[in-house]
Coordinates of C-alpha atoms in Angstrom, one line a residue:
X7 CA 0.0 0.7 0.4
X8 CA 2.9 2.5 0.9
X9 CA 4.4 1.2 -2.3
X10 CA 1.2 2.1 -4.4
X11 CA 0.9 6.1 -2.7
X12 CA 4.2 7.0 -3.9
X13 CA 3.5 5.2 -7.2
X14 CA 0.8 7.8 -7.3
X15 CA 1.5 10.7 -5.9
X16 CA 4.6 11.0 -8.1
X17 CA 2.3 10.5 -11.1
X18 CA 0.2 13.8 -9.9
X19 CA 3.6 15.7 -9.8
X20 CA 4.6 14.6 -12.5
X21 CA 1.0 15.5 -13.8
X22 CA 1.2 18.6 -12.4
X23 CA 4.5 19.8 -14.4
X24 CA 3.2 18.5 -18.1
X25 CA 0.7 21.2 -16.8
X26 CA 2.6 24.1 -15.8
X27 CA 4.9 23.8 -18.8
X28 CA 1.7 23.4 -22.2
X29 CA 0.3 26.7 -19.7
X30 CA 4.1 28.7 -20.7
X31 CA 4.3 27.2 -23.9
X32 CA 0.1 28.4 -24.6
X33 CA 1.3 31.8 -23.5
X34 CA 4.6 31.7 -25.2
X35 CA 2.6 32.3 -28.5
X36 CA -0.1 34.2 -26.9
X37 CA 2.1 37.1 -27.3
X38 CA 3.0 40.2 -25.5
X39 CA 1.8 40.1 -22.3
X40 CA 2.7 44.1 -20.8
X41 CA 3.3 47.4 -23.1
X42 CA 6.0 49.9 -21.8
X43 CA 6.4 53.3 -21.4
X44 CA 9.1 56.0 -22.0
X45 CA 9.9 59.2 -21.2
X46 CA 11.7 61.8 -20.2
X47 CA 12.0 64.0 -16.8
X48 CA 14.0 67.3 -15.5
X49 CA 13.4 69.9 -13.7
X50 CA 11.4 73.6 -15.2
X51 CA 15.2 74.3 -16.2
X52 CA 14.9 71.4 -18.2
X53 CA 17.8 70.7 -16.9
X54 CA 17.3 66.4 -17.0
X55 CA 16.5 64.6 -13.2
X56 CA 18.8 61.5 -12.4
X57 CA 17.2 58.8 -10.3
X58 CA 13.7 60.0 -10.0
X59 CA 11.3 57.2 -10.0
X60 CA 8.3 56.8 -12.1
X61 CA 5.6 54.3 -10.4
X62 CA 2.9 53.7 -12.7
X63 CA -0.9 53.1 -10.9
X64 CA -4.0 51.7 -12.4
X65 CA -7.0 54.1 -12.1
X66 CA -8.9 51.2 -11.4
X67 CA -7.8 50.9 -7.6
X68 CA -4.6 52.7 -7.2
X69 CA -2.0 49.5 -7.9
X70 CA 1.5 49.7 -8.6
X71 CA 1.6 48.3 -13.0
X72 CA 5.1 48.6 -13.8
X73 CA 7.6 51.6 -12.5
X74 CA 11.3 52.6 -13.2
X75 CA 14.2 55.0 -12.8
X76 CA 15.2 57.9 -14.9
X77 CA 18.9 57.2 -16.2
X78 CA 21.5 60.7 -16.4
X79 CA 19.9 61.6 -18.8
X80 CA 16.9 61.8 -17.5
X81 CA 15.5 59.0 -19.8
X82 CA 13.2 55.9 -18.4
X83 CA 11.7 53.5 -19.9
X84 CA 8.9 50.2 -18.1
X85 CA 6.9 47.4 -19.0
X86 CA 3.5 48.2 -18.0
X87 CA 0.8 45.3 -17.2
X88 CA -2.0 46.8 -20.0
X89 CA -4.2 48.8 -17.8
X90 CA -5.4 52.5 -17.4
X91 CA -3.0 54.5 -15.5
X92 CA -1.5 57.4 -14.4
X93 CA 2.1 58.3 -14.0
X94 CA 3.4 59.4 -10.5
X95 CA 7.2 61.3 -10.8
X96 CA 9.3 60.7 -7.1
X97 CA 12.2 62.2 -6.1
X98 CA 13.7 63.5 -2.8
X99 CA 14.3 67.7 -2.7
X100 CA 11.7 67.2 -5.5
X101 CA 7.7 67.5 -5.4
X102 CA 5.7 64.6 -6.7
X103 CA 4.6 65.2 -9.5
X104 CA 1.3 63.2 -11.6
X105 CA 2.5 62.9 -15.6
X106 CA -0.2 66.0 -16.5
X107 CA -1.2 67.5 -13.5
X108 CA -0.5 68.4 -9.7
X109 CA -2.8 65.8 -8.3
X110 CA -4.4 62.0 -9.6
X111 CA -7.5 64.3 -10.9
X112 CA -6.4 65.9 -13.7
X113 CA -3.3 64.1 -14.7
X114 CA -3.5 62.0 -17.8
X115 CA -4.7 59.1 -18.2
X116 CA -2.1 56.7 -20.4
X117 CA -4.2 53.2 -22.5
X118 CA -1.3 50.3 -22.3
X119 CA -1.7 48.2 -24.5
X120 CA -0.3 44.6 -24.6
X121 CA 2.4 44.9 -27.4
X122 CA 2.6 48.8 -27.6
X123 CA 4.9 51.4 -26.8
X124 CA 3.7 54.5 -25.7
X125 CA 6.7 57.2 -25.0
X126 CA 7.2 60.6 -24.7
X127 CA 5.4 60.2 -21.9
X128 CA 7.1 63.4 -20.3
X129 CA 7.3 65.2 -16.8
X130 CA 9.6 68.3 -15.3
X131 CA 9.8 68.4 -11.9
X132 CA 9.1 71.7 -9.4
X133 CA 9.5 72.4 -6.1
X134 CA 13.9 73.0 -6.8
X135 CA 12.8 77.2 -6.1
X136 CA 16.2 79.0 -5.2
X137 CA 15.5 80.1 -1.4
X138 CA 19.6 82.5 -1.4
X139 CA 22.8 83.0 -2.1
X140 CA 25.0 81.3 0.6
X141 CA 27.2 83.8 3.6
X142 CA 29.7 85.4 2.6
X143 CA 29.3 85.7 -1.4
X144 CA 31.0 87.9 -3.5
X145 CA 34.9 89.3 -3.7
X146 CA 37.3 86.6 -2.5
X147 CA 40.5 86.9 -0.7
X148 CA 42.9 89.9 1.0
X149 CA 43.1 91.8 -2.2
X150 CA 45.9 95.2 -1.8
X151 CA 48.7 95.3 -3.8
X152 CA 48.5 97.0 -7.2
X153 CA 48.5 94.8 -10.1
X154 CA 47.2 91.7 -8.2
X155 CA 44.2 90.0 -10.0
X156 CA 40.9 89.6 -7.8
X157 CA 38.1 87.0 -8.1
X158 CA 34.7 87.4 -7.6
X159 CA 32.4 84.6 -7.3
X160 CA 28.0 84.0 -6.3
X161 CA 28.7 81.7 -3.5
X162 CA 26.5 78.6 -3.6
X163 CA 22.6 78.2 -4.5
X164 CA 19.9 76.2 -2.6
X165 CA 17.0 75.2 -3.5
X166 CA 14.0 75.8 -1.3
X167 CA 15.2 72.6 0.6
X168 CA 18.7 73.2 1.0
X169 CA 20.3 71.5 -1.6
X170 CA 22.6 72.8 -3.4
X171 CA 22.7 73.2 -6.5
X172 CA 25.6 73.1 -9.4
X173 CA 26.8 77.1 -10.8
X174 CA 26.7 75.7 -13.8
X175 CA 23.0 75.2 -14.2
X176 CA 23.4 79.6 -13.7
X177 CA 23.4 82.7 -15.3
X178 CA 25.8 85.5 -13.9
X179 CA 26.7 88.8 -14.4
X180 CA 29.2 90.6 -13.2
X181 CA 29.9 94.9 -12.4
X182 CA 33.3 96.6 -10.5
X183 CA 34.0 99.5 -8.5
X184 CA 36.4 102.0 -7.4
X185 CA 35.6 103.5 -4.3
X186 CA 35.6 106.6 -3.6
X187 CA 34.9 107.2 -0.3
X188 CA 31.7 105.5 0.0
X189 CA 30.1 106.4 -3.6
X190 CA 31.0 103.5 -5.9
X191 CA 32.0 104.3 -8.8
X192 CA 31.8 101.5 -11.9
X193 CA 35.5 100.8 -13.6
X194 CA 35.0 100.9 -17.5
X195 CA 34.8 97.2 -19.3
X196 CA 35.4 96.2 -15.5
X197 CA 32.7 93.3 -16.6
X198 CA 34.3 89.7 -15.9
X199 CA 34.9 87.6 -13.4
X200 CA 38.8 88.9 -12.6
X201 CA 39.9 92.3 -12.4
X202 CA 43.5 92.9 -12.6
X203 CA 43.8 96.3 -10.8
X204 CA 46.1 99.5 -11.9
X205 CA 46.9 102.6 -11.2
X206 CA 43.9 104.3 -10.6
X207 CA 43.1 102.3 -7.7
X208 CA 45.8 103.1 -6.1
X209 CA 44.5 104.9 -2.7
X210 CA 41.1 102.8 -3.3
X211 CA 38.6 100.2 -2.0
X212 CA 37.6 98.1 -5.0
X213 CA 34.0 97.0 -4.9
X214 CA 32.7 93.5 -6.9
X215 CA 28.7 93.5 -7.4
X216 CA 27.4 89.9 -8.6
X217 CA 24.0 89.2 -9.8
X218 CA 22.4 86.0 -9.9
X219 CA 19.9 84.3 -12.2
X220 CA 18.3 81.0 -12.3
X221 CA 15.6 79.8 -14.4
X222 CA 12.1 80.3 -12.3
X223 CA 13.5 82.6 -10.0
X224 CA 13.8 86.0 -9.3
X225 CA 17.1 87.3 -9.0
X226 CA 19.7 87.9 -6.9
X227 CA 22.4 90.6 -6.4
X228 CA 24.8 90.3 -3.6
X229 CA 28.2 92.2 -3.3
X230 CA 32.0 92.2 -1.5
X231 CA 34.6 95.2 -0.8
X232 CA 38.2 94.6 -0.8
X233 CA 39.3 95.4 3.4
X234 CA 41.8 97.2 2.0
X235 CA 42.3 100.1 0.2
X236 CA 44.9 99.5 -3.5
X237 CA 48.8 99.6 -2.5
X238 CA 51.6 100.3 -4.8
X239 CA 53.4 96.5 -4.6
X240 CA 57.5 96.5 -6.0
X241 CA 60.2 94.3 -5.5
X242 CA 63.1 95.8 -2.0
X243 CA 66.9 95.2 -3.4
X244 CA 69.8 95.9 -0.7
X245 CA 72.5 98.2 -3.2
X246 CA 74.6 98.7 -1.0
X247 CA 75.4 97.4 2.9
X248 CA 78.8 99.4 4.9
X249 CA 79.4 99.5 8.9
X250 CA 81.7 101.7 10.4
X251 CA 84.1 100.3 13.7
X252 CA 81.4 102.1 15.9
X253 CA 79.4 99.5 14.3
X254 CA 77.4 102.0 12.5
X255 CA 74.9 100.1 9.7
X256 CA 74.4 102.3 5.8
X257 CA 72.1 101.1 4.0
X258 CA 71.2 102.0 0.4
X259 CA 68.1 101.0 -0.8
X260 CA 66.4 100.8 -4.2
X261 CA 62.2 99.4 -4.8
X262 CA 61.4 99.2 -8.1
X263 CA 58.1 99.6 -9.9
X264 CA 56.4 95.4 -10.9
X265 CA 53.5 97.8 -11.9
X266 CA 53.3 101.2 -12.8
X267 CA 55.8 104.3 -12.2
X268 CA 58.4 104.5 -9.8
X269 CA 57.1 103.2 -6.0
X270 CA 56.5 106.4 -3.5
X271 CA 57.0 105.8 0.5
X272 CA 58.5 104.3 2.8
X273 CA 60.9 101.6 3.6
X274 CA 61.5 101.3 7.0
X275 CA 65.2 99.1 8.2
X276 CA 65.9 97.1 11.6
X277 CA 68.9 96.1 11.7
X278 CA 69.8 94.3 14.8
X279 CA 73.9 92.1 16.2
X280 CA 73.2 88.7 15.9
X281 CA 74.7 87.6 19.4
X282 CA 72.2 88.9 22.6
X283 CA 72.4 92.8 20.6
X284 CA 69.7 95.6 20.5
X285 CA 68.7 97.2 17.3
X286 CA 67.2 100.1 16.0
X287 CA 64.9 101.2 13.2
X288 CA 64.3 103.5 11.1
X289 CA 61.8 105.1 8.9
X290 CA 62.7 107.0 5.7
X291 CA 61.3 108.6 2.6
X292 CA 61.8 107.0 -1.2
X293 CA 62.9 109.4 -4.0
X294 CA 62.6 108.6 -6.6
X295 CA 63.1 104.5 -5.8
X296 CA 65.5 104.5 -3.8
X297 CA 66.8 105.4 0.1
X298 CA 70.0 105.7 2.6
X299 CA 69.4 104.3 5.4
X300 CA 72.2 104.8 8.9
X301 CA 70.9 103.0 11.5
X302 CA 73.3 103.0 15.5
X303 CA 73.8 99.3 16.4
X304 CA 74.1 98.9 21.1
X305 CA 78.2 99.3 21.1
X306 CA 78.2 98.1 24.2
X307 CA 77.1 95.1 23.3
X308 CA 79.7 92.8 23.7
X309 CA 82.6 92.4 21.1
X310 CA 81.2 88.9 19.8
X311 CA 78.9 90.1 17.7
X312 CA 80.6 90.3 15.0
X313 CA 77.6 89.9 12.2
X314 CA 73.9 92.2 12.3
X315 CA 70.9 91.0 11.1
X316 CA 68.5 94.0 8.1
X317 CA 65.0 93.4 7.2
X318 CA 64.2 96.4 5.3
X319 CA 60.3 96.9 4.2
X320 CA 58.5 98.8 1.8
X321 CA 56.1 100.2 3.1
X322 CA 53.7 102.6 -0.3
X323 CA 51.8 105.9 1.0
X324 CA 50.4 106.9 4.5
X325 CA 52.0 103.8 6.4
X326 CA 53.3 104.2 9.8
X327 CA 55.4 101.0 10.9
X328 CA 53.1 99.3 13.4
X329 CA 51.1 98.2 9.8
X330 CA 52.2 94.7 8.3
X331 CA 55.5 95.7 5.7
X332 CA 54.0 95.2 1.7
X333 CA 57.5 93.7 0.0
X334 CA 61.1 92.6 2.8
X335 CA 64.2 91.8 2.4
X336 CA 66.9 90.7 5.0
X337 CA 70.3 90.8 4.7
X338 CA 73.0 89.5 6.9
X339 CA 76.5 91.2 6.8
X340 CA 79.7 90.8 8.9
X341 CA 81.2 93.9 11.0
X342 CA 83.9 96.3 11.4

């Protein structure tokens, strides 16, 4: 009896397998059982949006008949079971959007037929409205030397959810200004992101105005200004360095302009004995870019101090001893 029962069970399983095979063969002969929907998903500016989940919902019971994700070009293709469906696009930081409408009631109904393709099922997502420019927009870096190149920027854009937006998708308009007191004067032709200062900018602050816009948003204007006025720059050279037996040091220095005419203003020098010595600092005005400075070291210092270290700095116009120098030169010399 047990053997007979086992034979019957095997026969039953075999029959089921044969019937399943016949069913599969019959299905294959009937042709495609799904249709295809394809399209492109963009933002409202027309740029493709990747990784958007596109769902096909049945209009009858809201069941999902198909799904797909967009690629880097914003394109998607999905197989959908025959039905009347609505397409719903979902993506983080964007509003959920039905194709053809903001909600199911106003959405476009797509009839899917087995073996047929519905193309052009496109949608433009919303919800990515630029909010503002990040703090610190405008001029970047320190800019106080004649002939230096300053660079403007517009910070970082973020949308209404705080998501970063690539600057490549925005439009910027630049204008550089020369400050006359508190009054900005537009610099003719200075309408690019970078600007090289000229002699006319000496003694002035520089300001940049940046107008930034993003498709579908309001325009944002920001400004940035240099921290200090534009000053002359020059290369400091020590033409000669001499000392007397009383350890008086005489330096002849020259400042050569890197940009523009011969530098004016003042230079200062400081010489200190290299062995427990003190030194003296003095400031002298340039004449045709040249100045001679005489410094006295501390004569009461030990005779072991056979060398002195001197630093010559170019201060520019109207600077005090306590302000940073523009250029400098260091020298180590032997004393008599």
